[in-house]
mmCIF file of C-alpha atoms in Angstrom:
data_model
loop_
_atom_site.group_PDB
_atom_site.id
_atom_site.type_symbol
_atom_site.label_atom_id
_atom_site.label_comp_id
_atom_site.label_asym_id
_atom_site.label_seq_id
_atom_site.Cartn_x
_atom_site.Cartn_y
_atom_site.Cartn_z
ATOM 1 C CA MET A 1 -95.510 71.941 35.822
ATOM 2 C CA LYS A 2 -97.183 75.322 35.460
ATOM 3 C CA LEU A 3 -100.395 76.488 33.819
ATOM 4 C CA LEU A 4 -99.933 79.440 31.445
ATOM 5 C CA THR A 5 -102.774 81.494 29.971
ATOM 6 C CA GLU A 6 -103.267 84.655 27.944
ATOM 7 C CA GLN A 7 -100.407 87.189 28.287
ATOM 8 C CA GLN A 8 -98.313 84.738 30.331
ATOM 9 C CA GLN A 9 -97.839 82.397 27.388
ATOM 10 C CA ILE A 10 -96.235 84.802 24.967
ATOM 11 C CA ASP A 11 -94.167 86.543 27.655
ATOM 12 C CA ILE A 12 -92.664 83.343 29.048
ATOM 13 C CA LEU A 13 -92.194 81.633 25.660
ATOM 14 C CA ARG A 14 -90.418 84.672 24.219
ATOM 15 C CA ASN A 15 -88.231 84.958 27.317
ATOM 16 C CA ARG A 16 -87.196 81.318 26.977
ATOM 17 C CA CYS A 17 -86.451 81.722 23.273
ATOM 18 C CA ASP A 18 -84.360 84.838 23.869
ATOM 19 C CA LYS A 19 -82.191 82.836 26.316
ATOM 20 C CA VAL A 20 -81.932 79.666 24.215
ATOM 21 C CA GLN A 21 -78.613 77.825 24.244
ATOM 22 C CA LYS A 22 -78.993 74.714 22.107
ATOM 23 C CA ARG A 23 -82.412 74.063 20.547
ATOM 24 C CA ILE A 24 -85.848 75.309 19.571
ATOM 25 C CA TRP A 25 -88.179 72.536 18.397
ATOM 26 C CA ILE A 26 -91.676 73.567 17.365
ATOM 27 C CA SER A 27 -94.728 71.570 16.363
ATOM 28 C CA SER A 28 -97.607 73.635 14.976
ATOM 29 C CA PRO A 29 -100.014 72.902 12.093
ATOM 30 C CA TYR A 30 -100.404 76.638 11.398
ATOM 31 C CA ILE A 31 -97.405 78.966 11.217
ATOM 32 C CA GLY A 32 -97.985 82.662 10.650
ATOM 33 C CA SER A 33 -96.249 85.669 9.174
ATOM 34 C CA LEU A 34 -92.580 86.393 9.850
ATOM 35 C CA LYS A 35 -93.230 89.673 11.667
ATOM 36 C CA ASP A 36 -95.459 87.830 14.147
ATOM 37 C CA ILE A 37 -93.068 84.893 14.484
ATOM 38 C CA GLN A 38 -90.256 87.280 15.380
ATOM 39 C CA LYS A 39 -92.392 88.785 18.143
ATOM 40 C CA ILE A 40 -93.359 85.364 19.513
ATOM 41 C CA ILE A 41 -90.024 83.495 19.394
ATOM 42 C CA GLY A 42 -87.528 86.319 18.776
ATOM 43 C CA GLY A 43 -84.532 85.742 16.518
ATOM 44 C CA LYS A 44 -82.022 83.545 18.365
ATOM 45 C CA TRP A 45 -83.193 80.567 16.280
ATOM 46 C CA LEU A 46 -81.148 82.155 13.469
ATOM 47 C CA LEU A 47 -77.892 81.187 15.164
ATOM 48 C CA PRO A 48 -76.160 78.184 13.546
ATOM 49 C CA SER A 49 -75.462 76.811 17.036
ATOM 50 C CA VAL A 50 -79.212 76.549 17.736
ATOM 51 C CA ASP A 51 -80.874 73.359 16.500
ATOM 52 C CA CYS A 52 -84.146 74.750 15.144
ATOM 53 C CA ARG A 53 -86.734 72.254 13.864
ATOM 54 C CA ILE A 54 -90.147 73.190 12.521
ATOM 55 C CA LEU A 55 -92.780 70.441 12.332
ATOM 56 C CA THR A 56 -96.005 71.467 10.610
ATOM 57 C CA ASP A 57 -98.688 70.252 8.184
ATOM 58 C CA VAL A 58 -98.433 71.976 4.825
ATOM 59 C CA ASP A 59 -101.438 70.083 3.405
ATOM 60 C CA SER A 60 -104.149 70.569 6.032
ATOM 61 C CA GLY A 61 -102.522 73.574 7.729
ATOM 62 C CA PHE A 62 -100.035 76.105 6.343
ATOM 63 C CA ILE A 63 -96.787 77.962 6.840
ATOM 64 C CA ARG A 64 -96.674 81.498 5.476
ATOM 65 C CA ASP A 65 -94.288 82.063 2.562
ATOM 66 C CA ASP A 66 -92.133 84.734 4.192
ATOM 67 C CA THR A 67 -91.606 82.633 7.312
ATOM 68 C CA PHE A 68 -90.784 79.507 5.302
ATOM 69 C CA ASP A 69 -88.260 81.411 3.186
ATOM 70 C CA GLU A 70 -86.560 82.797 6.303
ATOM 71 C CA PHE A 71 -86.273 79.356 7.908
ATOM 72 C CA VAL A 72 -84.951 77.674 4.770
ATOM 73 C CA SER A 73 -82.524 80.460 3.857
ATOM 74 C CA ASN A 74 -80.961 80.050 7.297
ATOM 75 C CA ASN A 75 -80.603 76.268 6.933
ATOM 76 C CA LYS A 76 -83.377 75.436 9.407
ATOM 77 C CA GLU A 77 -85.267 72.313 8.446
ATOM 78 C CA VAL A 78 -89.037 72.297 7.978
ATOM 79 C CA ARG A 79 -90.922 68.990 7.896
ATOM 80 C CA SER A 80 -94.570 68.198 7.293
ATOM 81 C CA LEU A 81 -96.596 65.511 9.083
ATOM 82 C CA ASP A 82 -100.034 64.796 7.692
ATOM 83 C CA SER A 83 -102.825 65.336 10.258
ATOM 84 C CA LEU A 84 -100.546 67.034 12.803
ATOM 85 C CA HIS A 85 -102.569 68.906 15.405
ATOM 86 C CA ALA A 86 -100.270 69.198 18.445
ATOM 87 C CA LYS A 87 -98.738 72.531 19.424
ATOM 88 C CA ILE A 88 -95.421 71.954 21.177
ATOM 89 C CA TYR A 89 -92.567 74.365 21.904
ATOM 90 C CA ILE A 90 -89.377 72.719 23.215
ATOM 91 C CA ILE A 91 -86.731 75.258 24.224
ATOM 92 C CA ASP A 92 -83.558 73.570 25.509
ATOM 93 C CA ASP A 93 -84.829 71.413 28.423
ATOM 94 C CA TRP A 94 -88.107 73.280 28.897
ATOM 95 C CA CYS A 95 -91.379 72.731 27.043
ATOM 96 C CA LEU A 96 -94.726 74.402 26.478
ATOM 97 C CA VAL A 97 -97.612 72.172 25.349
ATOM 98 C CA THR A 98 -100.439 74.478 24.388
ATOM 99 C CA SER A 99 -103.553 75.080 22.349
ATOM 100 C CA ALA A 100 -101.814 77.977 20.550
ATOM 101 C CA ASN A 101 -100.531 77.674 16.994
ATOM 102 C CA LEU A 102 -97.412 79.609 16.050
ATOM 103 C CA THR A 103 -99.415 82.557 14.733
ATOM 104 C CA GLY A 104 -100.040 86.105 15.806
ATOM 105 C CA THR A 105 -103.739 85.359 15.996
ATOM 106 C CA ALA A 106 -103.249 82.525 18.492
ATOM 107 C CA PHE A 107 -100.835 84.282 20.826
ATOM 108 C CA LEU A 108 -102.149 87.842 20.553
ATOM 109 C CA CYS A 109 -105.855 87.602 19.812
ATOM 110 C CA ARG A 110 -107.287 84.388 21.280
ATOM 111 C CA TYR A 111 -107.748 82.926 24.739
ATOM 112 C CA GLU A 112 -105.322 80.011 24.742
ATOM 113 C CA MET A 113 -103.990 77.759 27.493
ATOM 114 C CA GLY A 114 -100.793 75.765 27.912
ATOM 115 C CA ILE A 115 -98.779 73.705 30.353
ATOM 116 C CA ALA A 116 -95.070 74.496 30.863
ATOM 117 C CA THR A 117 -92.778 71.793 32.200
ATOM 118 C CA ASN A 118 -89.145 70.785 32.646
ATOM 119 C CA ASP A 119 -90.092 67.102 32.621
ATOM 120 C CA ILE A 120 -89.835 66.730 28.857
ATOM 121 C CA SER A 121 -88.415 63.246 28.226
ATOM 122 C CA GLU A 122 -91.681 61.711 26.949
ATOM 123 C CA ILE A 123 -92.589 64.841 24.983
ATOM 124 C CA GLU A 124 -89.142 64.833 23.399
ATOM 125 C CA LYS A 125 -89.451 61.163 22.431
ATOM 126 C CA THR A 126 -92.819 61.812 20.794
ATOM 127 C CA PHE A 127 -91.520 64.838 18.914
ATOM 128 C CA VAL A 128 -88.536 62.839 17.607
ATOM 129 C CA ARG A 129 -90.809 59.988 16.504
ATOM 130 C CA TRP A 130 -93.108 62.366 14.635
ATOM 131 C CA TRP A 131 -90.097 64.204 13.170
ATOM 132 C CA ASN A 132 -88.756 60.937 11.771
ATOM 133 C CA MET A 133 -92.166 60.156 10.276
ATOM 134 C CA ALA A 134 -92.482 63.569 8.630
ATOM 135 C CA LYS A 135 -91.304 64.581 5.168
ATOM 136 C CA ALA A 136 -88.851 67.397 4.510
ATOM 137 C CA VAL A 137 -90.383 70.465 2.870
ATOM 138 C CA THR A 138 -88.168 72.076 0.246
ATOM 139 C CA ASP A 139 -90.765 74.311 -1.398
ATOM 140 C CA LEU A 140 -94.368 75.352 -0.903
ATOM 141 C CA THR A 141 -96.350 74.071 -3.855
ATOM 142 C CA LYS A 142 -99.775 74.128 -2.236
ATOM 143 C CA LYS A 143 -101.125 77.535 -1.258
ATOM 144 C CA PRO A 144 -103.670 77.693 1.595
ATOM 145 C CA SER A 145 -107.019 79.324 0.920
ATOM 146 C CA LYS A 146 -107.350 82.995 1.770
ATOM 147 C CA GLY A 147 -110.223 82.186 4.123
ATOM 148 C CA LEU A 148 -108.095 79.734 6.100
ATOM 149 C CA VAL A 149 -105.216 82.215 6.377
ATOM 150 C CA ASP A 150 -107.543 85.043 7.400
ATOM 151 C CA TYR A 151 -109.095 82.902 10.127
ATOM 152 C CA GLN A 152 -105.937 81.300 11.526
ATOM 153 C CA ASP A 153 -103.472 84.138 10.918
ATOM 154 C CA GLY A 154 -105.531 87.111 9.816
ATOM 155 C CA HIS A 155 -107.689 89.755 11.379
ATOM 156 C CA SER A 156 -110.778 87.804 12.386
ATOM 157 C CA PHE A 157 -110.069 88.484 16.068
ATOM 158 C CA LYS A 158 -109.182 91.688 17.860
ATOM 159 C CA LYS A 159 -105.860 91.914 19.690
ATOM 160 C CA LYS A 160 -106.135 91.140 23.378
ATOM 161 C CA PHE A 161 -102.495 90.736 24.388
ATOM 162 C CA LYS A 162 -99.192 92.455 23.655
ATOM 163 C CA ALA A 163 -96.133 90.881 22.091
ATOM 164 C CA PRO A 164 -92.696 91.833 23.413
ATOM 165 C CA PRO A 165 -91.087 94.209 20.898
ATOM 166 C CA TYR A 166 -88.684 92.684 18.420
ATOM 167 C CA ASN A 167 -86.117 95.159 17.128
ATOM 168 C CA SER A 168 -82.917 93.114 17.011
ATOM 169 C CA GLY A 169 -83.311 91.406 13.665
ATOM 170 C CA LYS A 170 -80.132 92.891 12.194
ATOM 171 C CA GLN A 171 -78.130 91.937 15.265
ATOM 172 C CA ASP A 172 -79.529 88.402 15.393
ATOM 173 C CA LYS A 173 -78.527 88.020 11.765
ATOM 174 C CA TYR A 174 -75.137 89.570 12.494
ATOM 175 C CA ASP A 175 -74.537 87.052 15.278
ATOM 176 C CA ALA A 176 -75.697 84.235 13.005
ATOM 177 C CA ILE A 177 -73.383 85.266 10.162
ATOM 178 C CA CYS A 178 -70.464 85.668 12.588
ATOM 179 C CA GLU A 179 -71.061 82.120 13.803
ATOM 180 C CA LYS A 180 -71.035 80.848 10.229
ATOM 181 C CA TYR A 181 -67.728 82.599 9.568
ATOM 182 C CA LYS A 182 -66.265 81.164 12.760
ATOM 183 C CA ASP A 183 -67.567 77.714 11.833
ATOM 184 C CA PHE A 184 -65.804 77.967 8.475
ATOM 185 C CA ALA A 185 -62.646 79.283 10.174
ATOM 186 C CA CYS A 186 -62.594 76.254 12.502
ATOM 187 C CA LEU A 187 -63.038 73.885 9.548
ATOM 188 C CA TYR A 188 -60.322 75.730 7.633
ATOM 189 C CA GLU A 189 -57.890 75.498 10.551
ATOM 190 C CA LYS A 190 -58.678 71.822 11.165
ATOM 191 C CA THR A 191 -58.250 71.019 7.469
ATOM 192 C CA THR A 192 -55.088 72.994 6.740
ATOM 193 C CA GLY A 193 -53.273 73.547 10.017
ATOM 194 C CA ARG A 194 -53.063 77.164 8.805
ATOM 195 C CA ASN A 195 -50.341 78.905 6.829
ATOM 196 C CA GLN A 196 -47.516 78.950 9.356
ATOM 197 C CA GLN A 197 -45.798 81.877 7.672
ATOM 198 C CA MET A 198 -48.959 83.942 8.114
ATOM 199 C CA VAL A 199 -49.131 82.835 11.736
ATOM 200 C CA SER A 200 -45.515 83.904 12.199
ATOM 201 C CA ASP A 201 -46.230 87.234 10.502
ATOM 202 C CA GLY A 202 -49.026 87.934 12.988
ATOM 203 C CA PHE A 203 -52.245 87.139 11.128
ATOM 204 C CA THR A 204 -55.120 85.945 13.285
ATOM 205 C CA LEU A 205 -57.169 82.994 12.060
ATOM 206 C CA LEU A 206 -60.019 85.261 10.951
ATOM 207 C CA GLN A 207 -57.586 87.555 9.106
ATOM 208 C CA GLU A 208 -56.088 84.572 7.308
ATOM 209 C CA VAL A 209 -59.557 83.472 6.234
ATOM 210 C CA ASP A 210 -60.266 86.993 4.958
ATOM 211 C CA TYR A 211 -57.014 86.883 2.966
ATOM 212 C CA LEU A 212 -58.218 83.610 1.387
ATOM 213 C CA PHE A 213 -61.593 85.115 0.493
ATOM 214 C CA ASN A 214 -59.993 88.214 -1.001
ATOM 215 C CA TYR A 215 -57.576 86.025 -2.986
ATOM 216 C CA LEU A 216 -60.420 83.954 -4.443
ATOM 217 C CA TYR A 217 -62.422 87.062 -5.303
ATOM 218 C CA HIS A 218 -59.653 89.227 -6.806
ATOM 219 C CA ASP A 219 -56.303 87.506 -7.257
ATOM 220 C CA HIS A 220 -56.763 83.835 -8.180
ATOM 221 C CA PRO A 221 -56.325 83.334 -11.959
ATOM 222 C CA ASN A 222 -59.936 82.115 -12.230
ATOM 223 C CA THR A 223 -61.410 84.415 -9.529
ATOM 224 C CA PRO A 224 -63.699 81.495 -8.581
ATOM 225 C CA SER A 225 -65.742 83.260 -5.895
ATOM 226 C CA HIS A 226 -66.321 86.484 -7.839
ATOM 227 C CA GLY A 227 -70.044 87.133 -8.216
ATOM 228 C CA GLN A 228 -71.054 84.112 -6.092
ATOM 229 C CA LYS A 229 -74.591 85.183 -5.177
ATOM 230 C CA VAL A 230 -75.960 81.791 -4.083
ATOM 231 C CA ALA A 231 -74.324 79.194 -1.851
ATOM 232 C CA ARG A 232 -72.901 76.217 -3.703
ATOM 233 C CA ILE A 233 -74.233 72.800 -2.727
ATOM 234 C CA LEU A 234 -71.289 71.022 -1.086
ATOM 235 C CA ASN A 235 -71.202 68.150 1.379
ATOM 236 C CA SER A 236 -68.608 68.000 4.162
ATOM 237 C CA GLN A 237 -66.081 66.021 2.110
ATOM 238 C CA GLN A 238 -66.402 68.400 -0.830
ATOM 239 C CA LYS A 239 -65.854 71.405 1.429
ATOM 240 C CA VAL A 240 -62.660 69.881 2.798
ATOM 241 C CA LYS A 241 -61.434 69.056 -0.701
ATOM 242 C CA GLU A 242 -62.088 72.604 -1.918
ATOM 243 C CA ILE A 243 -60.389 74.149 1.107
ATOM 244 C CA LYS A 244 -57.269 72.021 0.595
ATOM 245 C CA GLN A 245 -57.084 72.905 -3.098
ATOM 246 C CA TYR A 246 -57.417 76.651 -2.684
ATOM 247 C CA PHE A 247 -55.273 76.708 0.444
ATOM 248 C CA ARG A 248 -52.336 75.428 -1.627
ATOM 249 C CA ASP A 249 -52.955 78.101 -4.258
ATOM 250 C CA MET A 250 -53.263 80.814 -1.636
ATOM 251 C CA CYS A 251 -50.024 79.795 0.111
ATOM 252 C CA ALA A 252 -48.123 80.033 -3.174
ATOM 253 C CA TYR A 253 -49.626 83.471 -3.798
ATOM 254 C CA TYR A 254 -48.819 84.649 -0.270
ATOM 255 C CA GLU A 255 -45.119 84.124 -0.932
ATOM 256 C CA LYS A 256 -45.398 86.657 -3.762
ATOM 257 C CA ASP A 257 -47.802 89.110 -2.122
ATOM 258 C CA PRO A 258 -48.131 88.796 1.679
ATOM 259 C CA GLN A 259 -50.274 91.959 1.891
ATOM 260 C CA LYS A 260 -48.890 92.935 5.275
ATOM 261 C CA TRP A 261 -50.732 96.204 4.908
ATOM 262 C CA ARG A 262 -53.605 94.240 6.475
ATOM 263 C CA LEU A 263 -51.683 94.020 9.738
ATOM 264 C CA LYS A 264 -50.830 97.700 9.490
ATOM 265 C CA ARG A 265 -54.508 98.592 9.071
ATOM 266 C CA THR A 266 -55.402 96.692 12.212
ATOM 267 C CA LYS A 267 -52.693 98.525 14.158
ATOM 268 C CA THR A 268 -53.880 101.855 12.743
ATOM 269 C CA VAL A 269 -57.508 101.295 13.699
ATOM 270 C CA GLN A 270 -56.626 99.869 17.131
ATOM 271 C CA SER A 271 -54.244 102.741 17.871
ATOM 272 C CA LEU A 272 -56.493 105.593 16.742
ATOM 273 C CA LEU A 273 -59.633 104.138 18.307
ATOM 274 C CA SER A 274 -58.179 102.792 21.559
ATOM 275 C CA PRO A 275 -60.070 103.813 24.713
ATOM 276 C CA ASN A 276 -57.376 106.379 25.500
ATOM 277 C CA SER A 277 -57.226 107.902 22.000
ATOM 278 C CA ILE A 278 -60.695 107.752 20.484
ATOM 279 C CA LYS A 279 -62.079 110.852 22.185
ATOM 280 C CA LYS A 280 -59.165 112.950 20.929
ATOM 281 C CA ILE A 281 -59.395 112.177 17.212
ATOM 282 C CA GLY A 282 -60.165 114.828 14.598
ATOM 283 C CA TRP A 283 -61.025 114.730 10.914
ATOM 284 C CA ASN A 284 -57.519 113.640 9.875
ATOM 285 C CA GLU A 285 -57.602 110.637 12.201
ATOM 286 C CA ALA A 286 -61.160 109.789 11.141
ATOM 287 C CA LYS A 287 -59.977 109.809 7.532
ATOM 288 C CA GLU A 288 -57.119 107.432 8.417
ATOM 289 C CA VAL A 289 -59.633 105.017 9.928
ATOM 290 C CA VAL A 290 -62.014 105.261 6.998
ATOM 291 C CA LEU A 291 -59.209 104.607 4.499
ATOM 292 C CA CYS A 292 -58.758 101.216 6.176
ATOM 293 C CA LEU A 293 -62.276 100.085 5.229
ATOM 294 C CA HIS A 294 -62.532 98.062 2.007
ATOM 295 C CA CYS A 295 -66.209 98.900 1.473
ATOM 296 C CA LEU A 296 -65.610 102.658 1.498
ATOM 297 C CA SER A 297 -62.690 102.221 -0.895
ATOM 298 C CA SER A 298 -65.003 100.365 -3.281
ATOM 299 C CA TYR A 299 -67.506 103.237 -3.065
ATOM 300 C CA PRO A 300 -65.307 106.334 -2.522
ATOM 301 C CA ILE A 301 -68.275 108.667 -2.987
ATOM 302 C CA ASN A 302 -69.649 107.382 0.320
ATOM 303 C CA ARG A 303 -66.266 107.975 1.940
ATOM 304 C CA THR A 304 -66.284 111.561 0.670
ATOM 305 C CA LYS A 305 -69.823 112.127 1.896
ATOM 306 C CA PHE A 306 -69.108 110.524 5.272
ATOM 307 C CA LEU A 307 -66.098 112.767 5.881
ATOM 308 C CA ASN A 308 -67.968 115.916 4.888
ATOM 309 C CA PRO A 309 -68.729 118.101 7.967
ATOM 310 C CA LYS A 310 -72.027 119.038 6.314
ATOM 311 C CA ASN A 311 -73.164 115.406 6.618
ATOM 312 C CA ASN A 312 -71.578 114.313 9.912
ATOM 313 C CA ASP A 313 -70.266 116.071 12.999
ATOM 314 C CA ILE A 314 -66.882 114.782 14.230
ATOM 315 C CA LYS A 315 -68.320 114.637 17.764
ATOM 316 C CA ASP A 316 -71.062 112.280 16.527
ATOM 317 C CA ILE A 317 -68.481 110.086 14.791
ATOM 318 C CA ILE A 318 -66.395 109.863 17.972
ATOM 319 C CA ASP A 319 -69.456 109.129 20.091
ATOM 320 C CA CYS A 320 -70.775 106.421 17.755
ATOM 321 C CA TRP A 321 -67.438 104.662 17.328
ATOM 322 C CA ASN A 322 -66.845 104.794 21.060
ATOM 323 C CA GLN A 323 -70.309 103.397 21.828
ATOM 324 C CA LEU A 324 -69.798 100.621 19.302
ATOM 325 C CA LEU A 325 -66.322 99.493 20.378
ATOM 326 C CA HIS A 326 -65.951 100.343 24.042
ATOM 327 C CA THR A 327 -69.237 100.036 25.921
ATOM 328 C CA GLY A 328 -69.622 96.298 26.440
ATOM 329 C CA LYS A 329 -71.061 93.655 24.125
ATOM 330 C CA ILE A 330 -71.740 94.719 20.557
ATOM 331 C CA ASP A 331 -75.499 94.387 20.165
ATOM 332 C CA SER A 332 -78.427 95.520 18.045
ATOM 333 C CA THR A 333 -78.953 98.692 20.043
ATOM 334 C CA LYS A 334 -75.416 99.884 19.349
ATOM 335 C CA ILE A 335 -75.518 99.001 15.660
ATOM 336 C CA LYS A 336 -78.828 100.804 15.238
ATOM 337 C CA TYR A 337 -77.473 103.767 17.200
ATOM 338 C CA VAL A 338 -74.632 104.132 14.697
ATOM 339 C CA THR A 339 -76.716 103.657 11.552
ATOM 340 C CA ASP A 340 -79.302 106.148 12.817
ATOM 341 C CA ARG A 341 -76.799 108.883 13.680
ATOM 342 C CA LEU A 342 -74.128 108.639 10.973
ATOM 343 C CA ASN A 343 -74.758 109.326 7.311
ATOM 344 C CA ASN A 344 -73.039 107.155 4.684
ATOM 345 C CA PHE A 345 -71.729 104.708 7.306
ATOM 346 C CA GLY A 346 -73.826 101.604 6.836
ATOM 347 C CA LEU A 347 -73.698 98.017 8.026
ATOM 348 C CA SER A 348 -70.724 96.996 5.866
ATOM 349 C CA SER A 349 -68.699 99.886 7.290
ATOM 350 C CA ILE A 350 -69.739 98.989 10.823
ATOM 351 C CA TYR A 351 -68.925 95.298 10.404
ATOM 352 C CA GLU A 352 -65.526 96.064 8.881
ATOM 353 C CA LEU A 353 -64.673 98.543 11.619
ATOM 354 C CA ILE A 354 -65.474 95.895 14.230
ATOM 355 C CA GLY A 355 -63.403 93.316 12.351
ATOM 356 C CA TRP A 356 -60.341 95.560 12.056
ATOM 357 C CA PHE A 357 -60.482 96.524 15.724
ATOM 358 C CA TYR A 358 -61.184 93.009 17.036
ATOM 359 C CA PRO A 359 -59.396 90.765 14.479
ATOM 360 C CA ASP A 360 -59.369 87.742 16.773
ATOM 361 C CA LYS A 361 -63.049 88.014 17.789
ATOM 362 C CA TYR A 362 -65.028 89.202 14.771
ATOM 363 C CA PRO A 363 -64.663 88.362 11.057
ATOM 364 C CA LEU A 364 -64.110 91.014 8.416
ATOM 365 C CA MET A 365 -67.380 90.922 6.509
ATOM 366 C CA ASN A 366 -68.189 92.554 3.194
ATOM 367 C CA GLU A 367 -69.424 91.411 -0.204
ATOM 368 C CA ASN A 368 -66.045 89.883 -1.126
ATOM 369 C CA SER A 369 -65.986 87.710 1.969
ATOM 370 C CA HIS A 370 -69.685 86.834 1.663
ATOM 371 C CA CYS A 371 -68.984 85.555 -1.860
ATOM 372 C CA GLY A 372 -66.164 83.446 -0.415
ATOM 373 C CA MET A 373 -68.471 81.921 2.168
ATOM 374 C CA ARG A 374 -71.065 81.102 -0.489
ATOM 375 C CA PHE A 375 -68.330 79.577 -2.654
ATOM 376 C CA PHE A 376 -67.595 77.128 0.155
ATOM 377 C CA GLY A 377 -71.273 76.271 0.594
ATOM 378 C CA TYR A 378 -72.428 78.627 3.336
ATOM 379 C CA THR A 379 -75.724 80.483 2.928
ATOM 380 C CA ILE A 380 -75.127 84.175 3.593
#
């Protein structure tokens, strides 16, 4: 058991959250703005593999709209317990019991004190009991008074402590979306056993899933996923039923149009951008790579602009692609490095490039595939 005060609290809590493996459970009657929450607990709670539970009091306390929307849109449950006053932060098998609400004011502007411990069995039991007593919050009908927000999460106090910088939001979301795709891919494989002809032809699981999504968006007679902007509400049994139905349709279509150009694109991208080749490419090779990206085929003006020497230097393209693909784990720093340096090569282009080069590790992600995920009930 360790006493934490002032700067220690936010530093240690954020460090624990950044290293989370399985759960973040939070009890706090006041929950502040998203930009402050991201500084306090980071963004790993976004991952589908992290069990994130938010226990608050929406009647006597509040949760700010932008934070609530972010939690709910990422399928993290928020519950309200009338008269809640405890501030508890359970991260895996570690816990902080503190006087600090989950607000920027509490952690950055006020003198707060907490006890950190690894002996959490009784705390966990209490949290679970309160969680079971609480009611799920699906929308915020009651708005807190401006005076209450200003005092608990406003500017009534001057900043005394510093929050660790949070600049990996896009990457945290990228990791979270990748996990959702992989979760669907596992369900798809378990449900169907895969299309064995596609397996024989050399498609990875993630490539087969992308073929399904593209089929539902473009080639199915009813194009059922086309324009799917919001996730459908499906339970587990309904998801399985839908997968089985459209798997049969897709298999029949594959016999007519196997689209083996997909495999060729992977080989093209892997060959041109291999560690031994990438530093030797010129504009012709860069064009070959870019022609493999669906998103830049959908918006050819961006492809033209990207390949224009007035907008990008070939040395910058080589450097960015090399940094992205061949310098260790793909993270927020690398993605930001590419988007900052290359014109007309945005996130969709980056995500597709990663997917083509690493077809067994990363899903091909673009608007077509996102619509497919939403069609099967995944919030993207």
